[in-house]
Amino acid sequence: MKKIRLDDCISITSLVDHSRIKDNILSCIDRSADGNLIVYDVNGEESNSITKLDWDKAEDLSRPWFKLFFPYWKISVSKMLSNMQYESDYRLEKMWYQQYDTGSSHGWHIHSNHFTGVYYLEFPKGSAKTEIRSPYSLRDKKVDTSEGDIIIFPAHWIHRAPPNTSVRKTIISFNFDLIVPPETK
């Protein structure tokens, strides 16, 4: 097999009005009665340990935190896509939050759809950084982010949240597709 290298990117920006909406979103998440996720590998070792998440509601647009967050997400992602030269619209497929207490992690995985991303809602100093593995070279890259940042990257890129080394970290993750208009004749 031969591999042909093409450039691709991880896009990063600061979410519009992060400091204004952060506490309200966290308050909504804190009041929710969502579950956790613990997954074991074939050897019985813990491979994923997410303290709190609402993955099972990822398509529910009525969640209070989603209603607060989505308008700001839409502005930020639209600007990012425009800077990447995508002139098409997009369709949000799923959006969910994940909280990681000290030691919690999310092992290597991929997503469906065209793009996936992470918004770092609560990201204290010392929080574990998202790691992305190139499907071409299989080299890992720690994404240098700060609280309030949002990143997007191709959903088929292998990525993980290594064990968290700080107090609670909260992210909002999402999947979306580009909508390509049919060609006109």
PDB file of C-alpha atoms in Angstrom:
ATOM      1  CA  MET A   1       0.000   0.000   0.000  1.00  0.00           C
ATOM      2  CA  LYS A   2       1.163   3.507  -0.769  1.00  0.00           C
ATOM      3  CA  LYS A   3       0.179   6.549   1.278  1.00  0.00           C
ATOM      4  CA  ILE A   4      -0.153   9.976  -0.310  1.00  0.00           C
ATOM      5  CA  ARG A   5       0.307  12.844   2.088  1.00  0.00           C
ATOM      6  CA  LEU A   6      -2.122  15.784   1.995  1.00  0.00           C
ATOM      7  CA  ASP A   7      -2.224  18.660   4.423  1.00  0.00           C
ATOM      8  CA  ASP A   8      -5.154  19.028   6.758  1.00  0.00           C
ATOM      9  CA  CYS A   9      -5.587  21.023   9.911  1.00  0.00           C
ATOM     10  CA  ILE A  10      -6.940  21.415  13.371  1.00  0.00           C
ATOM     11  CA  SER A  11      -8.669  24.795  13.520  1.00  0.00           C
ATOM     12  CA  ILE A  12      -8.765  26.680  16.796  1.00  0.00           C
ATOM     13  CA  THR A  13     -10.361  29.924  17.931  1.00  0.00           C
ATOM     14  CA  SER A  14     -11.785  31.468  21.083  1.00  0.00           C
ATOM     15  CA  LEU A  15     -15.519  31.061  21.501  1.00  0.00           C
ATOM     16  CA  VAL A  16     -17.426  34.316  21.203  1.00  0.00           C
ATOM     17  CA  ASP A  17     -18.389  35.600  24.703  1.00  0.00           C
ATOM     18  CA  HIS A  18     -16.977  32.600  26.592  1.00  0.00           C
ATOM     19  CA  SER A  19     -16.522  34.517  29.857  1.00  0.00           C
ATOM     20  CA  ARG A  20     -20.090  35.852  29.681  1.00  0.00           C
ATOM     21  CA  ILE A  21     -21.804  32.463  29.229  1.00  0.00           C
ATOM     22  CA  LYS A  22     -19.493  30.021  31.038  1.00  0.00           C
ATOM     23  CA  ASP A  23     -21.048  30.157  34.525  1.00  0.00           C
ATOM     24  CA  ASN A  24     -24.619  29.887  33.223  1.00  0.00           C
ATOM     25  CA  ILE A  25     -23.789  26.830  31.102  1.00  0.00           C
ATOM     26  CA  LEU A  26     -21.952  25.152  33.989  1.00  0.00           C
ATOM     27  CA  SER A  27     -24.897  25.873  36.282  1.00  0.00           C
ATOM     28  CA  CYS A  28     -27.267  24.134  33.835  1.00  0.00           C
ATOM     29  CA  ILE A  29     -24.926  21.146  33.581  1.00  0.00           C
ATOM     30  CA  ASP A  30     -24.521  20.966  37.366  1.00  0.00           C
ATOM     31  CA  ARG A  31     -28.324  20.801  37.779  1.00  0.00           C
ATOM     32  CA  SER A  32     -28.720  18.000  35.243  1.00  0.00           C
ATOM     33  CA  ALA A  33     -29.068  14.396  36.386  1.00  0.00           C
ATOM     34  CA  ASP A  34     -26.961  12.808  33.662  1.00  0.00           C
ATOM     35  CA  GLY A  35     -24.907   9.635  33.910  1.00  0.00           C
ATOM     36  CA  ASN A  36     -21.287   8.588  33.667  1.00  0.00           C
ATOM     37  CA  LEU A  37     -19.390   6.220  31.398  1.00  0.00           C
ATOM     38  CA  ILE A  38     -16.986   3.507  32.425  1.00  0.00           C
ATOM     39  CA  VAL A  39     -15.771   1.109  29.735  1.00  0.00           C
ATOM     40  CA  TYR A  40     -13.429  -1.843  30.187  1.00  0.00           C
ATOM     41  CA  ASP A  41     -11.152  -3.306  27.516  1.00  0.00           C
ATOM     42  CA  VAL A  42     -10.828  -7.028  26.699  1.00  0.00           C
ATOM     43  CA  ASN A  43      -8.327  -7.459  29.558  1.00  0.00           C
ATOM     44  CA  GLY A  44     -10.729  -5.990  32.100  1.00  0.00           C
ATOM     45  CA  GLU A  45      -8.751  -2.758  32.358  1.00  0.00           C
ATOM     46  CA  GLU A  46     -10.601   0.550  32.518  1.00  0.00           C
ATOM     47  CA  SER A  47     -10.251   2.237  29.102  1.00  0.00           C
ATOM     48  CA  ASN A  48     -12.753   5.089  29.459  1.00  0.00           C
ATOM     49  CA  SER A  49     -13.891   6.813  32.624  1.00  0.00           C
ATOM     50  CA  ILE A  50     -15.976   9.929  32.039  1.00  0.00           C
ATOM     51  CA  THR A  51     -17.345  11.370  35.275  1.00  0.00           C
ATOM     52  CA  LYS A  52     -20.526  12.914  33.855  1.00  0.00           C
ATOM     53  CA  LEU A  53     -21.941  13.235  30.345  1.00  0.00           C
ATOM     54  CA  ASP A  54     -25.164  13.498  28.355  1.00  0.00           C
ATOM     55  CA  TRP A  55     -24.146  11.552  25.231  1.00  0.00           C
ATOM     56  CA  ASP A  56     -27.497   9.740  25.299  1.00  0.00           C
ATOM     57  CA  LYS A  57     -29.191  13.131  24.714  1.00  0.00           C
ATOM     58  CA  ALA A  58     -26.754  14.387  22.037  1.00  0.00           C
ATOM     59  CA  GLU A  59     -29.573  15.066  19.538  1.00  0.00           C
ATOM     60  CA  ASP A  60     -31.877  16.819  22.049  1.00  0.00           C
ATOM     61  CA  LEU A  61     -31.990  20.524  21.203  1.00  0.00           C
ATOM     62  CA  SER A  62     -34.169  21.381  24.217  1.00  0.00           C
ATOM     63  CA  ARG A  63     -31.515  20.962  26.923  1.00  0.00           C
ATOM     64  CA  PRO A  64     -31.089  24.256  28.823  1.00  0.00           C
ATOM     65  CA  TRP A  65     -27.291  24.373  28.460  1.00  0.00           C
ATOM     66  CA  PHE A  66     -27.611  23.696  24.708  1.00  0.00           C
ATOM     67  CA  LYS A  67     -30.039  26.609  24.234  1.00  0.00           C
ATOM     68  CA  LEU A  68     -27.581  28.962  25.981  1.00  0.00           C
ATOM     69  CA  PHE A  69     -24.517  27.709  24.140  1.00  0.00           C
ATOM     70  CA  PHE A  70     -25.651  27.049  20.570  1.00  0.00           C
ATOM     71  CA  PRO A  71     -25.922  30.671  19.285  1.00  0.00           C
ATOM     72  CA  TYR A  72     -22.301  31.363  20.317  1.00  0.00           C
ATOM     73  CA  TRP A  73     -21.103  28.045  18.905  1.00  0.00           C
ATOM     74  CA  LYS A  74     -22.815  28.805  15.595  1.00  0.00           C
ATOM     75  CA  ILE A  75     -21.061  32.182  15.232  1.00  0.00           C
ATOM     76  CA  SER A  76     -17.651  30.731  16.094  1.00  0.00           C
ATOM     77  CA  VAL A  77     -17.883  27.637  13.888  1.00  0.00           C
ATOM     78  CA  SER A  78     -19.250  29.611  10.937  1.00  0.00           C
ATOM     79  CA  LYS A  79     -16.199  31.908  11.093  1.00  0.00           C
ATOM     80  CA  MET A  80     -13.849  28.931  11.344  1.00  0.00           C
ATOM     81  CA  LEU A  81     -15.392  27.218   8.311  1.00  0.00           C
ATOM     82  CA  SER A  82     -15.258  30.428   6.300  1.00  0.00           C
ATOM     83  CA  ASN A  83     -11.551  30.785   7.114  1.00  0.00           C
ATOM     84  CA  MET A  84     -11.066  27.208   5.886  1.00  0.00           C
ATOM     85  CA  GLN A  85     -12.673  28.240   2.550  1.00  0.00           C
ATOM     86  CA  TYR A  86     -15.850  26.218   3.062  1.00  0.00           C
ATOM     87  CA  GLU A  87     -18.643  28.254   1.558  1.00  0.00           C
ATOM     88  CA  SER A  88     -21.334  25.650   2.223  1.00  0.00           C
ATOM     89  CA  ASP A  89     -23.715  25.491   5.141  1.00  0.00           C
ATOM     90  CA  TYR A  90     -23.466  22.790   7.796  1.00  0.00           C
ATOM     91  CA  ARG A  91     -25.780  20.553   9.787  1.00  0.00           C
ATOM     92  CA  LEU A  92     -25.137  19.888  13.461  1.00  0.00           C
ATOM     93  CA  GLU A  93     -25.644  16.171  14.088  1.00  0.00           C
ATOM     94  CA  LYS A  94     -24.828  15.768  17.777  1.00  0.00           C
ATOM     95  CA  MET A  95     -23.671  17.883  20.699  1.00  0.00           C
ATOM     96  CA  TRP A  96     -22.983  16.701  24.250  1.00  0.00           C
ATOM     97  CA  TYR A  97     -20.936  17.616  27.293  1.00  0.00           C
ATOM     98  CA  GLN A  98     -18.375  15.560  29.187  1.00  0.00           C
ATOM     99  CA  GLN A  99     -16.911  16.225  32.624  1.00  0.00           C
ATOM    100  CA  TYR A 100     -13.650  14.709  33.801  1.00  0.00           C
ATOM    101  CA  ASP A 101     -12.655  14.600  37.463  1.00  0.00           C
ATOM    102  CA  THR A 102      -9.025  13.898  38.385  1.00  0.00           C
ATOM    103  CA  GLY A 103      -7.955  10.654  36.718  1.00  0.00           C
ATOM    104  CA  SER A 104     -10.920  10.447  34.305  1.00  0.00           C
ATOM    105  CA  SER A 105     -10.133   9.788  30.649  1.00  0.00           C
ATOM    106  CA  HIS A 106     -11.540   8.939  27.217  1.00  0.00           C
ATOM    107  CA  GLY A 107      -9.475   6.480  25.185  1.00  0.00           C
ATOM    108  CA  TRP A 108      -8.516   6.623  21.510  1.00  0.00           C
ATOM    109  CA  HIS A 109     -11.560   6.877  19.234  1.00  0.00           C
ATOM    110  CA  ILE A 110     -13.001   8.482  16.104  1.00  0.00           C
ATOM    111  CA  HIS A 111     -16.377  10.029  15.275  1.00  0.00           C
ATOM    112  CA  SER A 112     -18.754   9.773  12.367  1.00  0.00           C
ATOM    113  CA  ASN A 113     -19.636  12.788  10.205  1.00  0.00           C
ATOM    114  CA  HIS A 114     -17.325  15.242   8.440  1.00  0.00           C
ATOM    115  CA  PHE A 115     -16.053  17.209  11.437  1.00  0.00           C
ATOM    116  CA  THR A 116     -15.901  16.894  15.175  1.00  0.00           C
ATOM    117  CA  GLY A 117     -14.725  19.328  17.781  1.00  0.00           C
ATOM    118  CA  VAL A 118     -14.273  20.332  21.372  1.00  0.00           C
ATOM    119  CA  TYR A 119     -15.154  23.473  23.290  1.00  0.00           C
ATOM    120  CA  TYR A 120     -13.139  23.859  26.492  1.00  0.00           C
ATOM    121  CA  LEU A 121     -15.814  25.219  28.826  1.00  0.00           C
ATOM    122  CA  GLU A 122     -13.965  24.556  32.092  1.00  0.00           C
ATOM    123  CA  PHE A 123     -10.239  23.940  31.638  1.00  0.00           C
ATOM    124  CA  PRO A 124      -8.204  24.561  34.810  1.00  0.00           C
ATOM    125  CA  LYS A 125      -4.427  24.823  34.748  1.00  0.00           C
ATOM    126  CA  GLY A 126      -2.961  21.338  34.463  1.00  0.00           C
ATOM    127  CA  SER A 127      -5.947  19.861  32.631  1.00  0.00           C
ATOM    128  CA  ALA A 128      -5.106  17.039  30.241  1.00  0.00           C
ATOM    129  CA  LYS A 129      -4.906  18.298  26.661  1.00  0.00           C
ATOM    130  CA  THR A 130      -6.712  16.607  23.788  1.00  0.00           C
ATOM    131  CA  GLU A 131      -4.363  14.388  21.811  1.00  0.00           C
ATOM    132  CA  ILE A 132      -4.893  13.791  18.108  1.00  0.00           C
ATOM    133  CA  ARG A 133      -3.179  11.053  16.129  1.00  0.00           C
ATOM    134  CA  SER A 134      -2.458  11.569  12.462  1.00  0.00           C
ATOM    135  CA  PRO A 135      -4.011   8.805  10.359  1.00  0.00           C
ATOM    136  CA  TYR A 136      -1.085   9.252   7.960  1.00  0.00           C
ATOM    137  CA  SER A 137       1.974   9.113  10.222  1.00  0.00           C
ATOM    138  CA  LEU A 138       0.341   7.775  13.429  1.00  0.00           C
ATOM    139  CA  ARG A 139       2.184  10.515  15.347  1.00  0.00           C
ATOM    140  CA  ASP A 140       0.399  12.125  18.277  1.00  0.00           C
ATOM    141  CA  LYS A 141      -0.122  15.861  18.733  1.00  0.00           C
ATOM    142  CA  LYS A 142      -1.218  17.515  21.987  1.00  0.00           C
ATOM    143  CA  VAL A 143      -3.476  20.399  21.049  1.00  0.00           C
ATOM    144  CA  ASP A 144      -2.392  23.548  22.888  1.00  0.00           C
ATOM    145  CA  THR A 145      -5.676  24.994  24.118  1.00  0.00           C
ATOM    146  CA  SER A 146      -6.954  27.253  26.859  1.00  0.00           C
ATOM    147  CA  GLU A 147     -10.296  27.628  28.539  1.00  0.00           C
ATOM    148  CA  GLY A 148     -12.757  29.209  26.111  1.00  0.00           C
ATOM    149  CA  ASP A 149     -11.112  27.745  23.012  1.00  0.00           C
ATOM    150  CA  ILE A 150     -12.968  25.712  20.450  1.00  0.00           C
ATOM    151  CA  ILE A 151     -11.278  23.301  18.039  1.00  0.00           C
ATOM    152  CA  ILE A 152     -12.580  21.470  14.973  1.00  0.00           C
ATOM    153  CA  PHE A 153     -10.907  18.737  12.967  1.00  0.00           C
ATOM    154  CA  PRO A 154     -11.827  15.915  10.576  1.00  0.00           C
ATOM    155  CA  ALA A 155     -13.990  13.415  12.480  1.00  0.00           C
ATOM    156  CA  HIS A 156     -12.034  10.400  11.242  1.00  0.00           C
ATOM    157  CA  TRP A 157      -8.866  11.594  12.982  1.00  0.00           C
ATOM    158  CA  ILE A 158      -8.017   9.402  15.955  1.00  0.00           C
ATOM    159  CA  HIS A 159      -8.127  11.336  19.234  1.00  0.00           C
ATOM    160  CA  ARG A 160      -8.431  10.975  23.007  1.00  0.00           C
ATOM    161  CA  ALA A 161      -8.664  12.743  26.334  1.00  0.00           C
ATOM    162  CA  PRO A 162      -5.770  11.338  28.401  1.00  0.00           C
ATOM    163  CA  PRO A 163      -6.208  10.998  32.187  1.00  0.00           C
ATOM    164  CA  ASN A 164      -7.102  14.372  33.658  1.00  0.00           C
ATOM    165  CA  THR A 165      -4.432  15.710  36.001  1.00  0.00           C
ATOM    166  CA  SER A 166      -6.360  18.696  37.368  1.00  0.00           C
ATOM    167  CA  VAL A 167      -9.608  19.306  39.178  1.00  0.00           C
ATOM    168  CA  ARG A 168     -12.805  18.958  37.148  1.00  0.00           C
ATOM    169  CA  LYS A 169     -12.557  19.685  33.422  1.00  0.00           C
ATOM    170  CA  THR A 170     -15.708  20.233  31.329  1.00  0.00           C
ATOM    171  CA  ILE A 171     -15.872  20.108  27.554  1.00  0.00           C
ATOM    172  CA  ILE A 172     -18.655  20.261  25.002  1.00  0.00           C
ATOM    173  CA  SER A 173     -18.113  18.019  22.014  1.00  0.00           C
ATOM    174  CA  PHE A 174     -19.991  17.968  18.705  1.00  0.00           C
ATOM    175  CA  ASN A 175     -20.232  16.370  15.276  1.00  0.00           C
ATOM    176  CA  PHE A 176     -21.392  18.113  12.116  1.00  0.00           C
ATOM    177  CA  ASP A 177     -21.556  17.664   8.357  1.00  0.00           C
ATOM    178  CA  LEU A 178     -21.039  20.167   5.577  1.00  0.00           C
ATOM    179  CA  ILE A 179     -24.030  20.587   3.316  1.00  0.00           C
ATOM    180  CA  VAL A 180     -22.916  20.798  -0.267  1.00  0.00           C
ATOM    181  CA  PRO A 181     -25.567  22.335  -2.511  1.00  0.00           C
ATOM    182  CA  PRO A 182     -26.395  20.353  -5.653  1.00  0.00           C
ATOM    183  CA  GLU A 183     -24.663  21.604  -8.776  1.00  0.00           C
ATOM    184  CA  THR A 184     -26.813  23.837 -10.932  1.00  0.00           C
ATOM    185  CA  LYS A 185     -27.124  23.114 -14.650  1.00  0.00           C
TER     186      LYS A 185
END
